[in-house]
XYZ file of C-alpha atoms in Angstrom:
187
model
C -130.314 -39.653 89.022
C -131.626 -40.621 92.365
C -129.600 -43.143 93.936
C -131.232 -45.723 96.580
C -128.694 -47.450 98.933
C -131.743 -49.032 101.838
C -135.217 -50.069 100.539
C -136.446 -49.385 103.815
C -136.252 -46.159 105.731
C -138.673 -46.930 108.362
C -140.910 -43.187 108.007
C -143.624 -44.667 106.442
C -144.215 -46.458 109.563
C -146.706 -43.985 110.644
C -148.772 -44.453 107.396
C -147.043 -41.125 105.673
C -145.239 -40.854 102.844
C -143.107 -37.919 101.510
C -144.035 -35.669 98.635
C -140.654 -34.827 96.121
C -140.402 -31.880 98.506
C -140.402 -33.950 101.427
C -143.460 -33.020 102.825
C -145.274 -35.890 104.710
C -148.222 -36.887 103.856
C -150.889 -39.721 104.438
C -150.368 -42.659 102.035
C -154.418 -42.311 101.538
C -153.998 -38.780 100.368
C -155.732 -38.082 97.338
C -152.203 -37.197 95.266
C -150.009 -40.407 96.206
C -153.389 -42.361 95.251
C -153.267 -40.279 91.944
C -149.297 -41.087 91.769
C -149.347 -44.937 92.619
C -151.893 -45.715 90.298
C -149.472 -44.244 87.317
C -146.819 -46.426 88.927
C -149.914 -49.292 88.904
C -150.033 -48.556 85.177
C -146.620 -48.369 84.295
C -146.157 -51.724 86.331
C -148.760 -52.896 83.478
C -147.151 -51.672 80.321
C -144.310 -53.738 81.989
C -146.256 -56.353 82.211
C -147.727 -56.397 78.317
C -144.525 -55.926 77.452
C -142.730 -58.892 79.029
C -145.421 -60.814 77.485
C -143.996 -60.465 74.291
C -145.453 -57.488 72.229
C -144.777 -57.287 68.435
C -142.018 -55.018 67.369
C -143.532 -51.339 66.894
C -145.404 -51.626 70.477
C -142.036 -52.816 71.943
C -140.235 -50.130 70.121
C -142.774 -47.131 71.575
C -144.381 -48.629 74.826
C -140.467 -47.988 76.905
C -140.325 -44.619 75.935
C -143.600 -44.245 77.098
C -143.085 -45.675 80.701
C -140.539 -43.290 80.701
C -142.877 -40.380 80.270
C -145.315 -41.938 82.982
C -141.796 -41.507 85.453
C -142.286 -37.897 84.277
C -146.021 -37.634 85.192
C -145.410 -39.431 88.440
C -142.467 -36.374 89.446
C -145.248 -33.770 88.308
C -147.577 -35.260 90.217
C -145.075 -36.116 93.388
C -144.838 -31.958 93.602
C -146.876 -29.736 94.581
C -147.214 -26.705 91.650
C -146.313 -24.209 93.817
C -143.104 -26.379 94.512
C -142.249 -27.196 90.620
C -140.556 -23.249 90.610
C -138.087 -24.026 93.524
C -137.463 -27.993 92.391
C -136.500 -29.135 88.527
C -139.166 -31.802 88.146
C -139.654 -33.473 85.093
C -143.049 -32.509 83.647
C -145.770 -33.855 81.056
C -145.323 -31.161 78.207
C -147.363 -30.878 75.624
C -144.773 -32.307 72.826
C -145.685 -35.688 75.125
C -149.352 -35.492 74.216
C -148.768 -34.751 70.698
C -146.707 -37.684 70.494
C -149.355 -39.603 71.704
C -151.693 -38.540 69.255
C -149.617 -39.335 66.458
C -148.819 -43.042 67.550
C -152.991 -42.857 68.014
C -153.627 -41.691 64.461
C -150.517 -44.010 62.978
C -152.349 -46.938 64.643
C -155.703 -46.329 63.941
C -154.995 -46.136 60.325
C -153.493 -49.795 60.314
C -156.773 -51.598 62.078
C -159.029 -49.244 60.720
C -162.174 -47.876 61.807
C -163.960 -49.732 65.001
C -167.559 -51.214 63.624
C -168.406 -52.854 66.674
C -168.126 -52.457 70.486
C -165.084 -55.199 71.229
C -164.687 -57.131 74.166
C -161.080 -56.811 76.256
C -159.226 -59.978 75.057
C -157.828 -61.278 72.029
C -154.300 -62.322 72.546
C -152.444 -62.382 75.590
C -150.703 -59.091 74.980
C -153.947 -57.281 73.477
C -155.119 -58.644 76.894
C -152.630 -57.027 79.286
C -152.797 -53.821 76.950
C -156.131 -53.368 77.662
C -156.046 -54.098 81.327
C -153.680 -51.177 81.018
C -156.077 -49.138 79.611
C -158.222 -50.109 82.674
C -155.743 -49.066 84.957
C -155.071 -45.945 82.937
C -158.288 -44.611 82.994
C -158.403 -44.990 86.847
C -155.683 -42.859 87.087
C -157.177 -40.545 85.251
C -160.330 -40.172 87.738
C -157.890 -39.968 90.839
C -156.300 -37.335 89.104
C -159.328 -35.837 88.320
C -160.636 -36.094 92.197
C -157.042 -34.897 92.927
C -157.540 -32.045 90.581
C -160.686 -30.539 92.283
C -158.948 -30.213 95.479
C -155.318 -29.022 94.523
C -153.897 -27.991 91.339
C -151.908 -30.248 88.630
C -149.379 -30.012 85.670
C -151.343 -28.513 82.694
C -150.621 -31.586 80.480
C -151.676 -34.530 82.881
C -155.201 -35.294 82.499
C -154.554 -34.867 78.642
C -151.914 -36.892 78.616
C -153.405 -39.884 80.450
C -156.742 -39.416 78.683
C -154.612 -39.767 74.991
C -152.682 -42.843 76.377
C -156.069 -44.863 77.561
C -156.901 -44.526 73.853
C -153.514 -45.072 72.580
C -153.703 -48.895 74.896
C -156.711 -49.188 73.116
C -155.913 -49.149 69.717
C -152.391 -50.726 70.741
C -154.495 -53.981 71.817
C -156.367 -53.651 68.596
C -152.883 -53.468 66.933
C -151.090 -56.403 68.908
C -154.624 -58.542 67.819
C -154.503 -57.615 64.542
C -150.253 -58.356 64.326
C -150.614 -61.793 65.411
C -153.791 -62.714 63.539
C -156.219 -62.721 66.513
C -159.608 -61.759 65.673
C -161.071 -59.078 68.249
C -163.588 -60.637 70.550
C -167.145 -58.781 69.554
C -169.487 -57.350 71.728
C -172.846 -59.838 71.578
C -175.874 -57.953 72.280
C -178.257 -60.204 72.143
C -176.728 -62.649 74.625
């Protein structure tokens, strides 16, 4: 376990930032970009959470911010780095997981008839900004992806959880008796 004793070091004066290797790099660079926006997101499960979630979210949506601690050490490493370093990775057990929470939710709201608007209640809300932030992570890692190589399991991972905040803000709606704001298209 890491262990911080100054919040400041002073390095990242220069507009670098070290990789878990310690290899500088610019703050702009396409893989901290990638890396701080899974921070962004896990800073918005937080967020949903402290809201006041209902009880199975609140059970599952820690464990999860967890995991996206994991994906931000696979992506703070280079691969070729990963053999020399024990970094905690995004395995595939993780997206499985994922998928079951999907399916276990999806069966309790039921099919989606209608495009919905983000909103609802105030935790479907934050859920699905979220999701928002979620699937911008998921471009930058897919820009990120072009030019270096990633963990296996990190684009599906983040792809499953945008649809798992999703059908969690369908969930939370559904919980506290909110109907889901429709899609008009004729307005």
């Amino acid at each position: 376990m890491p262990r911080l004793t100054k919040l400041y070091t002073r390095k990242g004066d220069d507009g670098t930032t070290g990789l878990g290797d310690g290899q500088r790099v610019p703050k702009d660079s396409p893989r901290v970009q990638a890396y701080g926006t899974v921070d962004e997101l896990n800073s918005a499960i937080g967020a949903a959470l402290a809201h006041g979630l209902c009880s199975r979210l609140a059970e599952v949506l820690p464990v999860i911010q967890n995991e996206l601690f994991h994906l931000g050490a696979d992506l703070s490493f280079l691969e070729e780095d990963k053999a020399k370093h024990p970094v905690p990775q995004i395995e595939e057990r993780h997206v499985e997981r994922l998928e079951r929470l999907i399916d276990e939710i999806r069966e309790s709201v039921g099919p989606l008839e209608n495009f919905i608007l983000p909103g609802g209640s105030v935790g479907a809300s934050q859920l699905h900004i979220a999701r928002t932030v979620c699937r911008r992570a998921e471009r930058e890692v897919i820009a990120l992806s072009r030019i270096e190589p990633i963990g296996e399991f990190v684009l599906p991972y983040l792809n499953r959880l945008s649809d798992l905040l999703f059908a969690m803000a369908r969930y939370e709606n559904k919980v506290r008796g909110v109907a889901e704001p429709l899609w008009d298209e004729t307005t």
